[in-house]
CSV table of C-alpha atoms in Angstrom, one decimal:
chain,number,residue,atom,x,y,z
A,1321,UNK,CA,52.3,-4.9,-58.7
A,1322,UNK,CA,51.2,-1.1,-58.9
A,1323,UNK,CA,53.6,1.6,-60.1
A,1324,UNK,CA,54.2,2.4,-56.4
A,1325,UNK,CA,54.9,-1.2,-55.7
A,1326,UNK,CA,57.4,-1.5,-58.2
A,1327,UNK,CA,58.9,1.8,-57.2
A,1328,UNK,CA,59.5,0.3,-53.8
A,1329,UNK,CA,60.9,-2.9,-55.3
A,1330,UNK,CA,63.6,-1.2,-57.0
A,1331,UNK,CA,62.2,-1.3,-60.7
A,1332,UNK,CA,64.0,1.2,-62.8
A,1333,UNK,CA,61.4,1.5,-65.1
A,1334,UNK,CA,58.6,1.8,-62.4
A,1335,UNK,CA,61.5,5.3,-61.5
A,1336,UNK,CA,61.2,6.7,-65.0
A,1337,UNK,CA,57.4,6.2,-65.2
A,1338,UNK,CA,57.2,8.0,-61.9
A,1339,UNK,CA,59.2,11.0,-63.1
A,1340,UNK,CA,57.1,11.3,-66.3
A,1341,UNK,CA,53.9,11.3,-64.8
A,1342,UNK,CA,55.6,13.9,-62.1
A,1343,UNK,CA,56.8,16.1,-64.7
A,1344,UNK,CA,53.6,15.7,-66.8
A,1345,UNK,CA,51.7,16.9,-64.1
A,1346,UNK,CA,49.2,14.1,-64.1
A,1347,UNK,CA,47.2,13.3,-61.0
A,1348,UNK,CA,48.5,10.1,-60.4
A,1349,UNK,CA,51.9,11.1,-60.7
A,1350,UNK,CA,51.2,14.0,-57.7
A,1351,UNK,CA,49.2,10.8,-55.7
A,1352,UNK,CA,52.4,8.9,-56.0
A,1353,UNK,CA,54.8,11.9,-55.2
A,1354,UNK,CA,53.1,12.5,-51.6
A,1355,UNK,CA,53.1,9.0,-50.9
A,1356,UNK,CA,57.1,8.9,-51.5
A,1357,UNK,CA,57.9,12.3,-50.4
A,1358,UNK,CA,60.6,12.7,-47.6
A,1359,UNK,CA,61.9,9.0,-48.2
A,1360,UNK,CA,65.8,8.7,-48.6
A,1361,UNK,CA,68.3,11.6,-48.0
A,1362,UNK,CA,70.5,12.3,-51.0
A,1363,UNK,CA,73.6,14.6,-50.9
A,1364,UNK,CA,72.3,17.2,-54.2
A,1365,UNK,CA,75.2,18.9,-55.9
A,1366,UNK,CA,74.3,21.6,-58.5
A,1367,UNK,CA,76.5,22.6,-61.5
A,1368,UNK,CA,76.2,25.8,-63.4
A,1369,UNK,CA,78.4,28.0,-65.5
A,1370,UNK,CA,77.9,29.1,-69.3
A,1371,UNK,CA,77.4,26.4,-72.4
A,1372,UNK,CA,80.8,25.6,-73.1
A,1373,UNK,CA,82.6,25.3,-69.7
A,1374,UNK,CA,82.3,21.9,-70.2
A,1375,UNK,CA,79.9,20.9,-67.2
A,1376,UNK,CA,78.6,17.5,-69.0
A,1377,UNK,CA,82.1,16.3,-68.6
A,1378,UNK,CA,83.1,17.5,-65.4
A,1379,UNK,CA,79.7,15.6,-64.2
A,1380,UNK,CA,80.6,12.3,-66.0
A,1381,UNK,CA,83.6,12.5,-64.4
A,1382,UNK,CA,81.9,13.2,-60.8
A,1383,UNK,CA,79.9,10.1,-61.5
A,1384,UNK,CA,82.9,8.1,-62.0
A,1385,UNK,CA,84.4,9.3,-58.5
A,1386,UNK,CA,81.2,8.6,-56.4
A,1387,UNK,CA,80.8,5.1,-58.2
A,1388,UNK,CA,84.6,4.2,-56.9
A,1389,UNK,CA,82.9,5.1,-53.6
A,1390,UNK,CA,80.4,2.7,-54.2
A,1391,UNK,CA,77.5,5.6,-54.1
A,1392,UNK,CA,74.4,4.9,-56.1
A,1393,UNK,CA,74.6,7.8,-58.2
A,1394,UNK,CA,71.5,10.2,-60.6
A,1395,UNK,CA,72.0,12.9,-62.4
A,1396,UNK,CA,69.3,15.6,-63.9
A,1397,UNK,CA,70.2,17.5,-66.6
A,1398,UNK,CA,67.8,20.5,-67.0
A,1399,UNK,CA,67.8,21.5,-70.6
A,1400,UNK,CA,66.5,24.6,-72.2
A,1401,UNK,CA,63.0,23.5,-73.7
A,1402,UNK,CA,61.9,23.4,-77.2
A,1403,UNK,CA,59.6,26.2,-78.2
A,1404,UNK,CA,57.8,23.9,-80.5
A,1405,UNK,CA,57.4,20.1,-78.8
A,1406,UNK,CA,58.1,21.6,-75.0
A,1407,UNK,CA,60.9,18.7,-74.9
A,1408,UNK,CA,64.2,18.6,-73.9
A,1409,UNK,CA,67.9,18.3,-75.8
A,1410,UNK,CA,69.6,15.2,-74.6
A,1411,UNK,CA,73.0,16.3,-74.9
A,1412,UNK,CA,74.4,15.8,-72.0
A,1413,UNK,CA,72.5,12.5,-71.6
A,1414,UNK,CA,74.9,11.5,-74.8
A,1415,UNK,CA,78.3,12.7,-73.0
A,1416,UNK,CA,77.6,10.1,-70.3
A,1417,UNK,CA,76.6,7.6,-71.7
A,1418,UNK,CA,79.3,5.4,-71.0
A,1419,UNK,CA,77.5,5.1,-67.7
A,1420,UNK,CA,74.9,3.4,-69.5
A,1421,UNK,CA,75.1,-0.1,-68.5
A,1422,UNK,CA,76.3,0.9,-64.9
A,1423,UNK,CA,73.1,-0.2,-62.5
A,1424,UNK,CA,73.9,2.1,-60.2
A,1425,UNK,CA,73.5,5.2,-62.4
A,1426,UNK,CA,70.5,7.0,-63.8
A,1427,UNK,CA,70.8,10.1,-65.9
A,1428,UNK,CA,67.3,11.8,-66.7
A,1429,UNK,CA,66.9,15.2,-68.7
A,1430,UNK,CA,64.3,17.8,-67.7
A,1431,UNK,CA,62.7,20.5,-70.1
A,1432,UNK,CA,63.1,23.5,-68.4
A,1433,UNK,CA,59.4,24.5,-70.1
A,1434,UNK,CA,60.2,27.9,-70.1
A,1435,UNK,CA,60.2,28.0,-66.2
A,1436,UNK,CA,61.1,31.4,-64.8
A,1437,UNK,CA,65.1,30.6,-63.8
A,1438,UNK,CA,65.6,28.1,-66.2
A,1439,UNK,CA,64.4,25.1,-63.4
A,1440,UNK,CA,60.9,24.1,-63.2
A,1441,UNK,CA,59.0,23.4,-60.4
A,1442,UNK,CA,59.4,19.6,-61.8
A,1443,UNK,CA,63.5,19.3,-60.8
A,1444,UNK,CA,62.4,19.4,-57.4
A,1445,UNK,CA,60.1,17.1,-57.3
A,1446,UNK,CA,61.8,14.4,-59.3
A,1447,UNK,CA,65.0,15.4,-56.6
A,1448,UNK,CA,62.1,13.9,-54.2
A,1449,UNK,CA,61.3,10.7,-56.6
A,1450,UNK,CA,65.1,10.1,-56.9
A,1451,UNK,CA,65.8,10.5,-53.0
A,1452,UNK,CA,62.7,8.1,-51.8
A,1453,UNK,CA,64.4,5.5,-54.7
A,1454,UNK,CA,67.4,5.6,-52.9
A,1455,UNK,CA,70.3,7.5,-54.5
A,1456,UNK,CA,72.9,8.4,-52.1
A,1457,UNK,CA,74.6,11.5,-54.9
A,1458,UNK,CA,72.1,13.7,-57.1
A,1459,UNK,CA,73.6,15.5,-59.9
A,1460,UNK,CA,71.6,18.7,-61.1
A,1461,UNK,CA,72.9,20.3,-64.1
A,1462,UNK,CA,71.4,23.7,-65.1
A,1463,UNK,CA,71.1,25.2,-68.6
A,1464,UNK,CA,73.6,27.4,-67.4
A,1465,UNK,CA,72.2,30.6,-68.5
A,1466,UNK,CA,70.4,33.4,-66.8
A,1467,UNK,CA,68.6,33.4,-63.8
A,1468,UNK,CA,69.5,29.4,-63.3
A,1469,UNK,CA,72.9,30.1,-61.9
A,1470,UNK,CA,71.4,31.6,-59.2
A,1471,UNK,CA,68.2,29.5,-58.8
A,1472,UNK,CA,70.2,26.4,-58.5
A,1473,UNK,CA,71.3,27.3,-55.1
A,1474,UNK,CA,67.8,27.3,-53.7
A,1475,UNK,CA,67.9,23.5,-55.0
A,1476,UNK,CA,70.9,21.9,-54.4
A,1477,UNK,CA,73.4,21.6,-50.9
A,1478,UNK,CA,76.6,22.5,-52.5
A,1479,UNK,CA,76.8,24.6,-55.8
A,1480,UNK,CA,79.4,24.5,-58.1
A,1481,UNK,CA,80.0,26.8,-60.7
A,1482,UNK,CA,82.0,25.7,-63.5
A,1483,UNK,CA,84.1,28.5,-65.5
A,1484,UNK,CA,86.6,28.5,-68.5
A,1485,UNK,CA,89.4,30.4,-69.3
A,1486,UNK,CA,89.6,33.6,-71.8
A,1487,UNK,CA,85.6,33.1,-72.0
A,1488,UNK,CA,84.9,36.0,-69.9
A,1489,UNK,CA,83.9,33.9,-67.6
A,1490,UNK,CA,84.7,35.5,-64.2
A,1491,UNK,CA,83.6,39.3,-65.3
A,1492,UNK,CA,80.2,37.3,-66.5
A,1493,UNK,CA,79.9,35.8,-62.9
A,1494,UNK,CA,80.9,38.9,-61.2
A,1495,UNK,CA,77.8,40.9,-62.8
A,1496,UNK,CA,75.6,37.9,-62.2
A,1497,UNK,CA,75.7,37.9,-59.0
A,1498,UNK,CA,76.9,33.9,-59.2
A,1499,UNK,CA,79.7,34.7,-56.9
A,1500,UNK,CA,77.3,35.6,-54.1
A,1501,UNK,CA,75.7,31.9,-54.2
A,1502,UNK,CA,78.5,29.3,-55.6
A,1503,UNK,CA,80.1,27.1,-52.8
A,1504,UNK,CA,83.0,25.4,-54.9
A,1505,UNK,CA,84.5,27.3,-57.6
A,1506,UNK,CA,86.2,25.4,-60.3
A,1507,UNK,CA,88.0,26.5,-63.6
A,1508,UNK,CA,87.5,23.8,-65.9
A,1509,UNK,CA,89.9,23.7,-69.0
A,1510,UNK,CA,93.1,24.5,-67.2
A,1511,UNK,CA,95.1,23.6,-69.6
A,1512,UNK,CA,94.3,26.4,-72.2
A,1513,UNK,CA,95.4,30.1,-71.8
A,1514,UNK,CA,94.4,32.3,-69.4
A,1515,UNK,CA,94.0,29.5,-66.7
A,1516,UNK,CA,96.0,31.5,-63.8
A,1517,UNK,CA,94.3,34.9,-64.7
A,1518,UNK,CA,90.5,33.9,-64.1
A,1519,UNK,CA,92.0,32.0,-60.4
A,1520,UNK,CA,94.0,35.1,-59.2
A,1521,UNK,CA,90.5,37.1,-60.2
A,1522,UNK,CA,88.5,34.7,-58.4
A,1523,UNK,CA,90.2,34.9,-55.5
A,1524,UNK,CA,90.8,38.8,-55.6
A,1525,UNK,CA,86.9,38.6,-55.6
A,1526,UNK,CA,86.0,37.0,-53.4
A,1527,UNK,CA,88.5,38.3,-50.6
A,1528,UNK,CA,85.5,41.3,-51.1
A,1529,UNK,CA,82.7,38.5,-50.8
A,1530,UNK,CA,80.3,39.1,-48.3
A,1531,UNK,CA,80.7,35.6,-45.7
A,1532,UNK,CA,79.3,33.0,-46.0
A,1533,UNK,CA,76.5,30.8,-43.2
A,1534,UNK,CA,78.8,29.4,-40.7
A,1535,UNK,CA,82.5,30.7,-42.3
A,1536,UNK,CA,82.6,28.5,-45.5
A,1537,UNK,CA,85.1,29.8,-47.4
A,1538,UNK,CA,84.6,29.1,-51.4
A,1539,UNK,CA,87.8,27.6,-52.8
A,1540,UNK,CA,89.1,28.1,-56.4
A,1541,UNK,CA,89.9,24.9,-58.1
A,1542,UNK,CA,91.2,24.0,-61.3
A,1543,UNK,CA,90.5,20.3,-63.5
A,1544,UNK,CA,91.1,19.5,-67.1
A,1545,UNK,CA,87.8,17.2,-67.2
A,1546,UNK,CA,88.4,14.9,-70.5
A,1547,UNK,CA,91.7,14.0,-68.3
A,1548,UNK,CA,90.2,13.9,-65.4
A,1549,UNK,CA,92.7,16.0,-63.9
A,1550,UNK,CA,91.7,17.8,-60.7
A,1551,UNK,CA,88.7,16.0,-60.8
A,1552,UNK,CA,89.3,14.1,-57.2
A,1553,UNK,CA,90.2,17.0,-55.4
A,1554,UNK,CA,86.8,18.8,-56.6
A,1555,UNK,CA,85.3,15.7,-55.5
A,1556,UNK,CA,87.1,15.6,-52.0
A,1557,UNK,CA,85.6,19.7,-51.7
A,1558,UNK,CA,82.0,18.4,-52.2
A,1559,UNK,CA,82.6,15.8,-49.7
A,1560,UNK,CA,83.5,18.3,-47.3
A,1561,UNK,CA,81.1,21.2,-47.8
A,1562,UNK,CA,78.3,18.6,-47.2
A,1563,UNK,CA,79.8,18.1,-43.6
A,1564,UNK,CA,79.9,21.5,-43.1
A,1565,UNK,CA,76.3,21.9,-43.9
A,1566,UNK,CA,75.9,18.8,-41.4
A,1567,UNK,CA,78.1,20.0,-38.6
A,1568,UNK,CA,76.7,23.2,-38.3
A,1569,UNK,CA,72.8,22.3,-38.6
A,1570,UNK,CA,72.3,24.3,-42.2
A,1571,UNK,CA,70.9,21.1,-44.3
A,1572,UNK,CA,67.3,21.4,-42.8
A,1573,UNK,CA,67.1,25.1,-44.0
A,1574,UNK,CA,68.5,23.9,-47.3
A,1575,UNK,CA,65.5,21.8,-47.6
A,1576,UNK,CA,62.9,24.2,-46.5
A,1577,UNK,CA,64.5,26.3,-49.1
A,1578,UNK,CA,63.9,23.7,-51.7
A,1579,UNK,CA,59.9,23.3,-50.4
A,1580,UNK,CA,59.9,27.0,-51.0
A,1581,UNK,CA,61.3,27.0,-54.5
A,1582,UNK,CA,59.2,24.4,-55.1
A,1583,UNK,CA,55.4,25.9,-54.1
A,1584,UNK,CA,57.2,28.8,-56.0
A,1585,UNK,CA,57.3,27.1,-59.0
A,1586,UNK,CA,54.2,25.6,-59.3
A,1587,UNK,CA,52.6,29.4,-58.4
A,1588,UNK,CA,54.5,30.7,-61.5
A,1589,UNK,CA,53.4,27.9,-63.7
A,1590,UNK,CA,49.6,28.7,-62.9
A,1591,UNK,CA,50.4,32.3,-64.0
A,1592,UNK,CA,51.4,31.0,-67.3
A,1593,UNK,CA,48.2,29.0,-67.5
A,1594,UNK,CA,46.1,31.4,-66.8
A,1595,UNK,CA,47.6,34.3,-69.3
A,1596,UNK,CA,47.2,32.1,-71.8
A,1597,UNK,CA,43.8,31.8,-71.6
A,1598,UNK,CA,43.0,35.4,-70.9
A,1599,UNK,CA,42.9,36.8,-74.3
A,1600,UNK,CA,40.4,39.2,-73.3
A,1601,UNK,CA,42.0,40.7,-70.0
A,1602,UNK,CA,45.4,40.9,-72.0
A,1603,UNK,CA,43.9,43.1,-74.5
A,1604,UNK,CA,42.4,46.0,-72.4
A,1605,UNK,CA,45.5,45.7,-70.6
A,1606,UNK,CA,47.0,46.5,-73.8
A,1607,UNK,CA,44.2,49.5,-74.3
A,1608,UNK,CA,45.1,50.5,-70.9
A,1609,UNK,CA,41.5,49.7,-69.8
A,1610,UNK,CA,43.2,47.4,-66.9
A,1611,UNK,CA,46.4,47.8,-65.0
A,1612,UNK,CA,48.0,44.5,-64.8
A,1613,UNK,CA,47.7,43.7,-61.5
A,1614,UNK,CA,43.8,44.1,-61.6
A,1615,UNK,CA,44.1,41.8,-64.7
A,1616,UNK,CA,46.2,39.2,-63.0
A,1617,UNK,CA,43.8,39.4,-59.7
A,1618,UNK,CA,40.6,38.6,-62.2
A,1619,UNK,CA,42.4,35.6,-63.8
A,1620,UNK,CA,43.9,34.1,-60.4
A,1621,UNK,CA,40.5,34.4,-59.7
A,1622,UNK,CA,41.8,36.7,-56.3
A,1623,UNK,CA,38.5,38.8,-54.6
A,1624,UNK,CA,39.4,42.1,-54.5
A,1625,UNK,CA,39.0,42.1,-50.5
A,1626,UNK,CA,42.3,39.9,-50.9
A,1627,UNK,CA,44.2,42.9,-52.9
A,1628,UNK,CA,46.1,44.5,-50.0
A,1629,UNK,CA,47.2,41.4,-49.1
């Protein structure tokens, strides 16, 4: 059988060749993706929040939840890339591995490859690989700094934005602009100091929160992860933000929102491409010989009728 045969048949490792021929950019790998695109329909929960807040955990436990409920569950764990080899840390692929042997579970870390927000262009398109395979939950963990906590939104159904007490957490969030996209709030590490500080400011907060499509109102949770305290009840949240979304007709714009992010994403990627191999241009820039937008219209190879547009 073909790689797209085997896809269909289930064959995990047909699944992992798929996303590294996706993520590679190869040819084939894009032939394959528009065959399986819009296949499957997987509920896609991001998680984002500062290194620390302990979102590795809080997702192995998710996994644990949605597995009692019989879901088949993947997770992608976008990880800052390596400046030297382009590859990811696998970190958080070793907090879960106890999943390892669990058929029903598939854990896959992404380089971010220096995308603009922390996600490439890639997380979307393996979300596609992983819905047409049939996953029913999708996990996307974020590196969880900079622009990603915000760009994980324009990804995922339900964000959730994992903080920590006495970190700094909420005043970090607040000049983020986080608040403004998080669905679920939850404030992982209860059990150390400062727990019931960083929920009363949440919730001062967002009392001034502009609202949000349809009335959801973002609750404040709290979980102890390692003891998987709390950890149903954030679960039970998910669970019921997803039918919001589905009662009140938002999940199509979520994915249209996703295409965008997408086509966005592979637009800044040919940017980077192309700098790179305009030594020249960069240099009078430099000299002042070129604005930059002249320089970036020569090497996007744009005709200069095209400039007001």
């Amino acid at each position: 059988m073909n790689l797209y045969e085997r896809f269909l048949a289930q064959d995990m490792r047909a699944l992992a060749r798929a996303i590294t021929l996706v993520e590679s950019g190869y040819p084939e790998g894009q032939a394959l993706l528009r065959q399986l695109r819009g296949r499957g329909h997987a509920r896609v929960v991001g998680l984002t929040g500062s290194p620390g807040a302990g979102k590795s955990t809080l997702t192995d436990r998710l996994i644990e939840e949605a597995r009692k409920r019989d879901e088949r569950v993947a997770v992608l764990a976008v990880d800052p890339s390596s400046p030297f080899t382009g590859g990811a840390i696998l970190g958080d692929r070793i907090r879960m591995m106890r999943h390892h042997q669990d058929k029903k579970v598939y854990i896959r870390s992404l380089a971010s490859r220096g995308a603009l927000g922390g996600l490439a262009g890639a997380t979307v398109a393996t979300l596609a690989l992983l819905e047409a395979f049939g996953f029913d939950r999708i996990f996307v963990e974020t590196v969880g700094v900079g622009q990603s906590e915000v760009d994980i939104a324009r990804v995922a159904d339900t964000t959730v934005l994992v903080l920590t007490p006495a970190a700094g957490d909420a005043v970090q969030a607040f000049k983020a602009g986080v608040m403004e996209i998080a669905d679920v709030f939850v404030v992982n590490k209860f059990d150390l100091p400062g727990g019931e500080r960083i929920v009363q400011e949440l919730k001062t907060t967002l009392e001034l929160a502009a609202p949000r499509p349809a009335g959801w109102k973002p609750p404040v949770l709290t979980a102890v992860a390692p003891k998987a305290e709390g950890v149903p009840e954030v679960f039970e949240v998910l669970e019921k933000h997803y039918q919001h979304l589905s009662e009140h007709h938002l999940l199509e714009a979520d994915r249209l929102e996703r295409a965008r992010f997408e086509i966005e994403s592979v637009i800044q990627e040919w940017g980077r491409r192309k700098t790179r191999e305009g030594h020249d241009l960069i240099a009078r820039v430099a000299h002042g010989d070129l604005t930059p937008e002249e320089a970036a219209l020569q090497l996007l190879g744009v005709r200069e009728g095209l400039r007001a547009g």
